[in-house]
Short mmCIF file of C-alpha atoms in Angstrom, two decimals:
data_model
loop_
_atom_site.label_atom_id
_atom_site.label_comp_id
_atom_site.label_asym_id
_atom_site.label_seq_id
_atom_site.Cartn_x
_atom_site.Cartn_y
_atom_site.Cartn_z
CA MET U 1 -0.24 -0.29 0.30
CA ASN U 2 1.90 3.05 -1.45
CA ASN U 3 -1.62 5.89 -0.50
CA LEU U 4 -4.65 6.32 1.35
CA GLU U 5 -6.79 5.37 -2.25
CA TYR U 6 -4.82 2.22 -2.40
CA ILE U 7 -6.06 1.55 1.35
CA LYS U 8 -9.93 2.94 -0.13
CA GLU U 9 -9.52 0.04 -3.02
CA ARG U 10 -8.55 -2.57 -0.50
CA TYR U 11 -11.48 -2.06 1.45
CA ASN U 12 -13.78 -3.08 -1.61
CA GLN U 13 -12.28 -6.74 -2.38
CA LEU U 14 -13.53 -7.91 0.99
CA PRO U 15 -16.87 -9.44 1.70
CA SER U 16 -19.86 -7.04 1.37
CA VAL U 17 -22.25 -5.66 2.94
CA ASN U 18 -24.82 -8.32 3.17
CA ASP U 19 -21.74 -11.58 3.58
CA LEU U 20 -21.47 -10.19 7.40
CA ASN U 21 -25.03 -8.32 8.45
CA GLY U 22 -24.74 -5.82 10.50
CA LEU U 23 -21.40 -5.91 11.09
CA GLY U 24 -20.74 -4.33 7.27
CA VAL U 25 -22.92 -1.57 7.96
CA ILE U 26 -20.14 -1.12 10.65
CA ARG U 27 -18.31 -1.52 8.94
CA GLN U 28 -20.17 1.00 5.57
CA LYS U 29 -19.93 3.91 8.11
CA ALA U 30 -16.89 3.48 9.00
CA PHE U 31 -15.73 3.76 5.38
CA GLU U 32 -17.79 6.57 4.37
CA ALA U 33 -16.18 8.33 7.63
CA LEU U 34 -13.02 7.57 6.27
CA ASN U 35 -13.63 9.24 3.27
CA LYS U 36 -14.44 12.31 4.45
CA MET U 37 -11.93 13.41 7.41
CA GLY U 38 -9.01 10.70 5.86
CA ILE U 39 -5.17 10.61 8.07
CA PRO U 40 -4.86 13.71 10.03
CA THR U 41 -2.71 16.20 9.50
CA THR U 42 -0.90 18.44 12.39
CA ARG U 43 -3.89 21.18 11.85
CA HIS U 44 -6.30 18.05 13.20
CA GLU U 45 -5.80 19.54 17.15
CA GLU U 46 -5.55 16.29 18.71
CA TRP U 47 -2.97 15.33 16.05
CA LYS U 48 -0.65 18.23 16.40
CA TYR U 49 1.94 17.07 17.86
CA THR U 50 2.46 13.64 15.67
CA ARG U 51 2.86 13.28 12.43
CA ILE U 52 1.70 10.06 10.89
CA GLY U 53 0.37 10.68 7.40
CA SER U 54 4.40 9.29 6.51
CA PHE U 55 3.41 5.97 7.22
CA PHE U 56 0.61 5.83 4.18
CA ASN U 57 3.56 7.17 2.08
CA LYS U 58 5.48 3.37 2.44
CA GLU U 59 4.68 0.36 1.14
CA TYR U 60 2.44 -2.13 3.34
CA GLN U 61 2.07 -6.01 3.42
CA TYR U 62 -1.59 -6.43 4.63
CA GLN U 63 -2.52 -10.02 4.07
CA ALA U 64 -1.23 -12.22 7.08
CA ASN U 65 0.99 -14.77 6.21
CA GLN U 66 -0.26 -16.28 9.82
CA SER U 67 1.37 -19.68 9.24
CA ALA U 68 5.02 -18.07 9.61
CA VAL U 69 4.73 -17.08 12.80
CA SER U 70 6.33 -20.22 14.97
CA ALA U 71 4.77 -22.13 18.76
CA ASN U 72 8.62 -21.02 19.69
CA GLU U 73 9.13 -17.75 18.06
CA LEU U 74 5.13 -17.20 20.65
CA SER U 75 7.37 -19.48 23.32
CA ALA U 76 10.61 -15.68 23.03
CA VAL U 77 7.84 -13.15 23.69
CA ARG U 78 5.50 -15.10 26.32
CA LEU U 79 4.97 -12.97 29.29
CA PRO U 80 6.27 -14.48 32.03
CA GLY U 81 3.14 -16.35 34.08
CA TYR U 82 1.68 -17.45 30.89
CA GLU U 83 0.91 -21.07 32.15
CA GLN U 84 -1.39 -20.04 33.82
CA ALA U 85 -3.02 -17.37 31.86
CA ASN U 86 -5.32 -17.36 28.77
CA GLU U 87 -3.62 -16.45 25.91
CA MET U 88 -4.28 -14.67 21.89
CA VAL U 89 -2.35 -14.00 20.36
CA TYR U 90 -2.71 -11.58 17.17
CA ILE U 91 -0.61 -12.49 14.01
CA ASN U 92 -0.32 -8.83 11.34
CA GLY U 93 -3.56 -8.10 12.88
CA ARG U 94 -5.37 -11.56 13.31
CA TYR U 95 -6.71 -13.71 15.23
CA SER U 96 -4.10 -17.30 15.12
CA PRO U 97 -7.29 -20.29 16.93
CA GLU U 98 -4.29 -22.22 16.22
CA LEU U 99 -1.38 -20.48 19.23
CA SER U 100 -3.97 -19.06 21.25
CA VAL U 101 -4.99 -21.11 24.33
CA ILE U 102 -8.27 -20.79 26.71
CA ARG U 103 -7.94 -22.42 29.99
CA SER U 104 -10.91 -20.44 31.31
CA LYS U 105 -14.48 -21.39 31.16
CA GLY U 106 -16.48 -18.91 31.50
CA LEU U 107 -15.00 -17.70 28.13
CA THR U 108 -17.11 -16.92 25.60
CA ILE U 109 -14.24 -16.35 22.59
CA GLN U 110 -15.46 -16.04 18.85
CA PRO U 111 -14.90 -14.67 15.85
CA LEU U 112 -16.48 -10.78 15.35
CA GLU U 113 -18.17 -11.18 11.93
CA GLU U 114 -20.33 -14.61 14.05
CA ALA U 115 -20.86 -12.89 16.77
CA ALA U 116 -22.71 -10.19 15.16
CA LYS U 117 -25.28 -12.36 13.96
CA ASN U 118 -26.25 -14.74 16.77
CA GLU U 119 -26.55 -13.66 19.93
CA TYR U 120 -24.73 -11.11 20.70
CA LYS U 121 -25.08 -9.21 17.99
CA ASP U 122 -27.21 -6.60 19.51
CA ILE U 123 -24.19 -5.84 21.80
CA VAL U 124 -22.35 -6.16 18.65
CA SER U 125 -23.96 -3.41 17.02
CA LYS U 126 -24.99 -1.66 19.85
CA HIS U 127 -21.26 -1.78 21.41
CA LEU U 128 -18.79 -1.39 18.44
CA GLY U 129 -17.55 1.63 17.29
CA HIS U 130 -18.65 3.02 20.31
CA SER U 131 -15.10 4.78 20.53
CA SER U 132 -15.99 7.39 17.11
CA ASN U 133 -17.61 9.06 19.88
CA TYR U 134 -14.89 9.92 21.19
CA LEU U 135 -11.95 9.90 18.60
CA LYS U 136 -13.41 11.79 15.55
CA ASP U 137 -10.02 11.32 12.79
CA GLY U 138 -9.22 8.80 9.97
CA ILE U 139 -6.92 6.47 12.10
CA MET U 140 -10.17 4.81 14.07
CA ALA U 141 -12.40 5.44 10.83
CA LEU U 142 -9.44 2.87 9.38
CA SER U 143 -9.60 0.05 11.95
CA THR U 144 -13.19 -0.05 12.43
CA ALA U 145 -14.07 -0.26 8.09
CA PHE U 146 -11.57 -2.93 8.17
CA VAL U 147 -12.67 -5.11 10.76
CA GLN U 148 -11.88 -8.35 9.83
CA ASP U 149 -11.16 -11.59 11.89
CA GLY U 150 -11.49 -9.19 15.12
CA VAL U 151 -12.76 -10.74 17.51
CA PHE U 152 -16.11 -11.22 20.70
CA VAL U 153 -15.27 -11.79 24.34
CA HIS U 154 -18.03 -12.64 26.66
CA VAL U 155 -17.22 -13.02 29.95
CA LYS U 156 -20.44 -14.63 30.84
CA LYS U 157 -22.30 -12.74 34.30
CA GLY U 158 -21.35 -13.92 37.83
CA GLN U 159 -17.70 -15.30 36.83
CA ILE U 160 -14.41 -14.75 38.21
CA ILE U 161 -11.35 -15.30 35.86
CA GLU U 162 -8.70 -16.40 37.68
CA HIS U 163 -6.76 -16.50 34.86
CA PRO U 164 -5.43 -13.72 33.07
CA ILE U 165 -5.71 -13.19 29.68
CA TYR U 166 -2.65 -12.27 27.91
CA ILE U 167 -3.40 -10.41 24.55
CA TYR U 168 0.00 -10.78 22.05
CA ASN U 169 0.00 -8.69 18.92
CA ILE U 170 2.79 -10.30 17.08
CA THR U 171 4.12 -8.92 13.55
CA ASP U 172 5.71 -10.52 11.36
CA ALA U 173 7.92 -7.83 9.25
CA ARG U 174 11.16 -10.50 8.11
CA GLN U 175 9.59 -9.63 4.28
CA ALA U 176 8.37 -6.88 3.93
CA ASN U 177 6.24 -3.61 5.75
CA VAL U 178 3.50 -4.86 7.35
CA LEU U 179 -0.58 -2.39 8.40
CA ALA U 180 -1.31 -4.17 11.03
CA GLN U 181 -5.52 -3.71 12.19
CA PRO U 182 -5.58 -5.90 15.32
CA ARG U 183 -9.69 -5.17 16.43
CA THR U 184 -11.15 -6.31 20.00
CA LEU U 185 -14.84 -6.22 21.72
CA VAL U 186 -14.80 -6.69 25.07
CA TYR U 187 -18.44 -7.27 27.33
CA VAL U 188 -18.22 -7.92 30.75
CA GLY U 189 -20.79 -9.50 32.41
CA GLU U 190 -22.93 -8.13 35.71
CA ASN U 191 -20.29 -9.09 38.82
CA ALA U 192 -17.54 -10.99 36.56
CA GLN U 193 -14.30 -9.91 36.94
CA VAL U 194 -11.05 -9.51 34.17
CA LYS U 195 -8.19 -8.82 34.34
CA PHE U 196 -5.86 -8.30 30.57
CA VAL U 197 -1.77 -7.81 29.50
CA GLU U 198 -1.34 -6.58 26.27
CA THR U 199 1.40 -6.22 24.59
CA PHE U 200 3.13 -6.06 21.50
CA SER U 201 6.46 -7.21 19.48
CA THR U 202 7.57 -7.07 15.78
CA LEU U 203 9.53 -9.86 14.13
CA GLY U 204 12.10 -8.68 11.68
CA THR U 205 13.85 -5.31 10.74
CA GLN U 206 11.19 -4.03 8.26
CA GLU U 207 8.63 -1.17 9.15
CA SER U 208 6.03 -2.24 10.59
CA PHE U 209 2.53 0.24 11.91
CA THR U 210 -0.23 -0.90 14.18
CA ASN U 211 -3.66 0.24 14.40
CA ARG U 212 -4.66 -1.35 17.27
CA VAL U 213 -8.47 -0.90 19.04
CA ILE U 214 -9.22 -2.77 22.43
CA GLU U 215 -13.18 -1.25 22.89
CA ILE U 216 -14.31 -2.65 26.45
CA VAL U 217 -17.76 -2.74 27.96
CA VAL U 218 -17.98 -3.03 31.63
CA GLU U 219 -21.54 -4.16 33.60
CA LYS U 220 -22.71 -3.49 36.84
CA ASP U 221 -21.01 -5.10 39.71
CA ALA U 222 -17.83 -5.70 37.41
CA ILE U 223 -13.97 -5.81 37.80
CA THR U 224 -11.83 -4.97 35.08
CA GLU U 225 -8.21 -4.79 35.38
CA TYR U 226 -6.57 -3.47 31.86
CA TYR U 227 -2.52 -3.37 31.32
CA LYS U 228 -0.78 -2.51 28.39
CA ILE U 229 3.33 -2.95 27.94
CA GLN U 230 4.82 -1.39 25.20
CA THR U 231 8.90 -2.65 24.15
CA ASP U 232 8.50 -3.06 20.58
CA ALA U 233 11.39 -1.99 17.99
CA SER U 234 12.19 1.60 17.24
CA HIS U 235 10.97 0.28 13.41
CA ALA U 236 7.70 -0.50 14.69
CA SER U 237 4.79 2.28 15.63
CA GLN U 238 1.84 2.43 16.50
CA VAL U 239 -1.98 4.01 17.20
CA ALA U 240 -3.02 1.63 20.61
CA THR U 241 -6.55 2.55 21.29
CA THR U 242 -8.22 1.50 24.52
CA HIS U 243 -12.59 1.86 25.21
CA ILE U 244 -13.90 1.40 27.73
CA GLN U 245 -17.60 2.20 28.40
CA GLN U 246 -18.76 0.85 31.94
CA ILE U 247 -22.44 1.04 31.51
CA GLY U 248 -23.19 -0.15 34.97
CA LYS U 249 -21.48 0.27 37.85
CA SER U 250 -17.48 -0.70 38.37
CA TYR U 251 -14.64 -0.18 38.87
CA THR U 252 -11.33 0.09 36.48
CA HIS U 253 -7.80 0.11 36.85
CA THR U 254 -5.98 0.69 34.61
CA VAL U 255 -2.40 0.61 33.87
CA THR U 256 0.44 2.09 30.51
CA VAL U 257 3.99 1.38 30.28
CA SER U 258 5.15 2.75 26.70
CA LEU U 259 8.59 2.12 26.28
CA ASN U 260 9.53 1.46 23.21
CA ALA U 261 9.46 1.10 19.29
CA GLY U 262 9.01 4.34 16.97
CA LEU U 263 5.82 6.08 17.18
CA VAL U 264 3.08 5.33 19.43
CA ARG U 265 0.71 7.33 19.83
CA ASN U 266 -2.18 6.29 23.13
CA ASN U 267 -5.83 6.79 22.87
CA LEU U 268 -7.58 6.22 26.04
CA ASN U 269 -11.16 7.00 26.58
CA ILE U 270 -13.43 5.83 30.37
CA VAL U 271 -16.72 6.62 29.93
CA LEU U 272 -18.71 6.33 33.29
CA ASP U 273 -22.35 6.57 32.13
CA GLU U 274 -24.01 4.89 35.17
CA GLN U 275 -23.67 5.98 39.10
CA TYR U 276 -21.66 5.46 42.04
CA CYS U 277 -19.16 3.51 38.89
CA GLU U 278 -14.69 5.03 39.96
CA ALA U 279 -11.52 4.67 37.33
CA HIS U 280 -8.17 4.03 38.16
CA LEU U 281 -5.78 5.41 34.62
CA TYR U 282 -2.43 5.74 35.16
CA GLY U 283 1.53 5.73 33.07
CA ILE U 284 4.84 4.95 32.59
CA TYR U 285 6.45 6.23 29.19
CA LEU U 286 10.78 6.10 28.99
CA GLN U 287 12.16 7.62 25.95
CA GLN U 288 15.24 8.09 24.26
CA GLY U 289 17.05 8.05 21.11
CA GLN U 290 14.24 9.59 18.19
CA SER U 291 11.62 7.22 19.90
CA HIS U 292 7.88 10.37 20.15
CA ILE U 293 5.18 9.40 22.78
CA ASP U 294 1.68 10.51 22.14
CA ASN U 295 -0.67 9.78 25.81
CA HIS U 296 -4.13 11.14 25.13
CA THR U 297 -6.93 10.34 27.44
CA VAL U 298 -10.49 10.98 28.27
CA VAL U 299 -12.76 10.61 31.02
CA ASP U 300 -16.67 11.28 30.79
CA HIS U 301 -18.46 11.91 33.81
CA ALA U 302 -21.56 11.67 32.34
CA LYS U 303 -23.56 10.43 35.71
CA PRO U 304 -23.56 11.41 38.78
CA HIS U 305 -21.55 9.93 42.55
CA CYS U 306 -18.57 8.74 40.03
CA GLU U 307 -14.74 8.93 40.94
CA SER U 308 -11.47 9.12 38.92
CA ASN U 309 -7.49 9.66 39.29
CA GLU U 310 -5.47 9.56 36.55
CA LEU U 311 -1.56 9.57 36.87
CA TYR U 312 1.38 10.00 34.42
CA LYS U 313 5.31 9.78 34.64
CA GLY U 314 7.59 10.22 32.06
CA MET U 315 11.22 11.06 31.49
CA LEU U 316 12.76 11.56 28.07
CA ASP U 317 15.75 11.80 27.22
CA ASP U 318 17.84 12.11 23.98
CA GLN U 319 15.98 13.22 20.98
CA SER U 320 13.04 11.81 22.78
CA THR U 321 9.40 13.34 22.32
CA GLY U 322 6.39 12.97 24.51
CA VAL U 323 2.63 14.37 24.42
CA PHE U 324 0.21 13.70 27.26
CA ASN U 325 -3.50 15.31 26.77
CA GLY U 326 -5.50 14.43 28.91
CA LYS U 327 -9.43 15.14 29.22
CA ILE U 328 -11.97 15.21 32.10
CA PHE U 329 -15.63 15.66 30.79
CA VAL U 330 -18.03 16.13 33.85
CA ARG U 331 -21.69 16.01 32.41
CA GLN U 332 -24.52 18.70 33.78
CA ASP U 333 -26.10 15.07 35.25
CA ALA U 334 -22.50 14.73 37.48
CA GLN U 335 -23.36 15.86 40.87
CA LYS U 336 -21.07 14.60 42.97
CA THR U 337 -18.36 13.35 40.81
CA ASN U 338 -14.48 13.36 42.37
CA ALA U 339 -12.07 13.70 39.34
CA TYR U 340 -8.55 14.38 40.15
CA GLN U 341 -5.55 14.68 37.13
CA SER U 342 -2.21 14.73 37.09
CA ASN U 343 1.32 14.35 34.49
CA LYS U 344 4.88 14.91 35.78
CA ASN U 345 7.99 14.69 33.06
CA ILE U 346 11.05 14.67 33.84
CA LEU U 347 13.32 15.95 31.04
CA LEU U 348 17.24 13.75 31.72
CA ASN U 349 18.61 15.23 28.71
CA GLU U 350 18.87 18.96 27.16
CA GLY U 351 17.39 17.32 23.36
CA ALA U 352 13.88 15.65 24.97
CA SER U 353 11.14 18.66 25.02
CA VAL U 354 7.32 16.93 25.84
CA ASN U 355 4.03 18.84 25.77
CA THR U 356 1.37 18.67 28.56
CA LYS U 357 -1.90 19.25 28.36
CA PRO U 358 -4.16 18.36 31.19
CA GLN U 359 -7.71 19.51 30.95
CA LEU U 360 -10.91 19.84 32.34
CA GLU U 361 -14.36 21.34 31.32
CA ILE U 362 -16.95 21.35 34.37
CA PHE U 363 -20.52 21.57 33.61
CA ALA U 364 -22.17 20.67 37.50
CA ASP U 365 -21.62 22.35 39.97
CA ASP U 366 -21.08 20.46 43.11
CA VAL U 367 -17.98 18.81 41.83
CA LYS U 368 -14.39 18.02 43.72
CA CYS U 369 -12.17 18.42 40.31
CA SER U 370 -8.47 18.43 40.01
CA HIS U 371 -6.10 19.27 37.67
CA GLY U 372 -1.60 19.30 37.03
CA CYS U 373 1.35 19.15 35.01
CA THR U 374 4.97 18.86 36.39
CA ILE U 375 8.07 18.86 33.77
CA GLY U 376 11.54 19.45 35.46
CA ARG U 377 14.94 18.07 35.78
CA LEU U 378 15.68 15.37 38.68
CA ASP U 379 16.74 16.98 41.64
CA GLU U 380 19.95 17.81 42.31
CA GLU U 381 19.66 18.57 45.89
CA SER U 382 18.39 14.63 46.09
CA LEU U 383 21.46 13.37 43.70
CA PHE U 384 23.72 15.44 46.18
CA TYR U 385 22.57 13.78 48.78
CA LEU U 386 23.16 10.72 47.40
CA ARG U 387 26.21 10.95 45.92
CA SER U 388 27.67 12.45 49.34
CA ARG U 389 27.00 9.39 50.69
CA GLY U 390 29.55 7.47 49.08
CA ILE U 391 27.03 6.75 45.61
CA SER U 392 27.92 6.62 42.35
CA GLU U 393 26.56 9.68 40.57
CA ASN U 394 25.17 7.04 37.47
CA THR U 395 23.68 4.67 40.79
CA ALA U 396 22.08 7.78 42.21
CA ARG U 397 20.66 8.87 38.82
CA SER U 398 18.93 6.03 38.23
CA LEU U 399 17.91 5.00 43.07
CA LEU U 400 16.00 8.51 41.85
CA LEU U 401 14.18 7.79 37.42
CA HIS U 402 13.56 4.24 39.05
CA GLY U 403 11.67 6.33 42.56
CA PHE U 404 10.01 8.18 40.25
CA ALA U 405 8.38 5.59 39.02
CA VAL U 406 7.12 3.09 41.81
CA ASP U 407 3.59 5.08 42.37
CA ILE U 408 3.03 3.91 39.18
CA LEU U 409 4.77 0.02 39.41
CA GLU U 410 2.92 -0.60 42.12
CA GLN U 411 -0.62 -0.05 40.20
CA ILE U 412 0.28 -3.32 39.46
CA LYS U 413 -1.17 -5.96 40.65
CA LEU U 414 -0.31 -9.08 38.84
CA ALA U 415 2.84 -9.60 40.78
CA PRO U 416 4.58 -11.38 38.18
CA ILE U 417 3.41 -8.39 35.45
CA ARG U 418 5.05 -5.73 38.42
CA GLU U 419 7.73 -7.84 38.34
CA TYR U 420 8.36 -8.25 35.23
CA VAL U 421 8.34 -5.03 34.27
CA ASP U 422 9.90 -3.78 36.85
CA LYS U 423 12.33 -5.50 35.95
CA LEU U 424 12.10 -3.76 32.24
CA ILE U 425 12.49 -0.07 34.29
CA SER U 426 15.22 -1.09 36.10
CA GLU U 427 17.19 -1.97 33.33
CA ARG U 428 16.45 0.37 31.14
CA LEU U 429 17.65 2.78 33.36
CA GLU U 430 20.85 1.00 34.18
CA PHE U 431 21.39 1.01 30.00
CA ASP U 432 21.17 4.95 29.51
CA LEU U 433 22.54 5.86 33.21
CA ALA U 434 26.09 3.49 32.13
#
């Protein structure tokens, strides 16, 4: 694929609207939106600091070659504790049942095309693409227009899924540049509990671009944890969208860890669409080289008596760049809202930069809300104190930076994943400061 016109031609080669029933209608509307909006440029306010147009002037392989990825290659990217986890594997954006392992009986996992026709069709038609209400751009429309080999996940009512769900997004870029668009719709039933951990890996040295969308619907009295870990190669870039809609009184907990990749844009939307919902959002990003990280979050308090708490922290080195844009909406009917947001950044090099923009839009009058951001250097007094105790400068800097990240690490409730991320961060800090 060398331009957007070729992408549009590809659309005509997909199964017809009639073949996919309700899913086809959703795709067709998204394709019309794509034609209207195109790929966002820096003139689009939400993409002011992030340029992705150049990715659509390259040739990409679109069809997935799932058989090219072996079980041994999958083992190399598996997360700790996988022996006791459900594993969902996507190869070049398409779900691979052959490589996936589902251990929990309380889960229903099936193709989106199938779910759009059977007893889940009302859920699919209502909630697939709900994220486009908050992300009005061509990248979101592109994902929905090309929904193919996506997955529907149903966590059954009252089920406590003891085995976490590990989601591996693997891109095989050994033979050609690859565009991957994995898509997942999750419905968490009433009084259910589930944990997700999602990772991204690229095989080979060719370029890859992943346009990932996962939409999660959470019912009454359900608890959902979601962890995203980004440690991909410098020639791999992605737009990763996580959209959570809490349609019943429920609890959600998300942590985003961004340590590697070329260009990364994370969209995290949480809609508190029923009274007494609670949402917690945490993020940590460590960037180096020429990498670029852009975290966009939206917390929409649509109903009263809800609470949200958000904390993102960043460390940027070399010539890396960062963006944080966090929005909190408090709707007119959302009285008794508690909403907190904070973004803190440390610049480790004169060439590093970050643009941060926390935002509040409040239309109710009985609320408690706060937001803020900081950008600075490493605390010289603390550094001097440690060095005066005989600790080398590199070790002292590493200790201070690790301490800066600790309160985010503590929010990873899965012990094997917390230890894994802690090790990744420690290795990165020691390498950077060596």
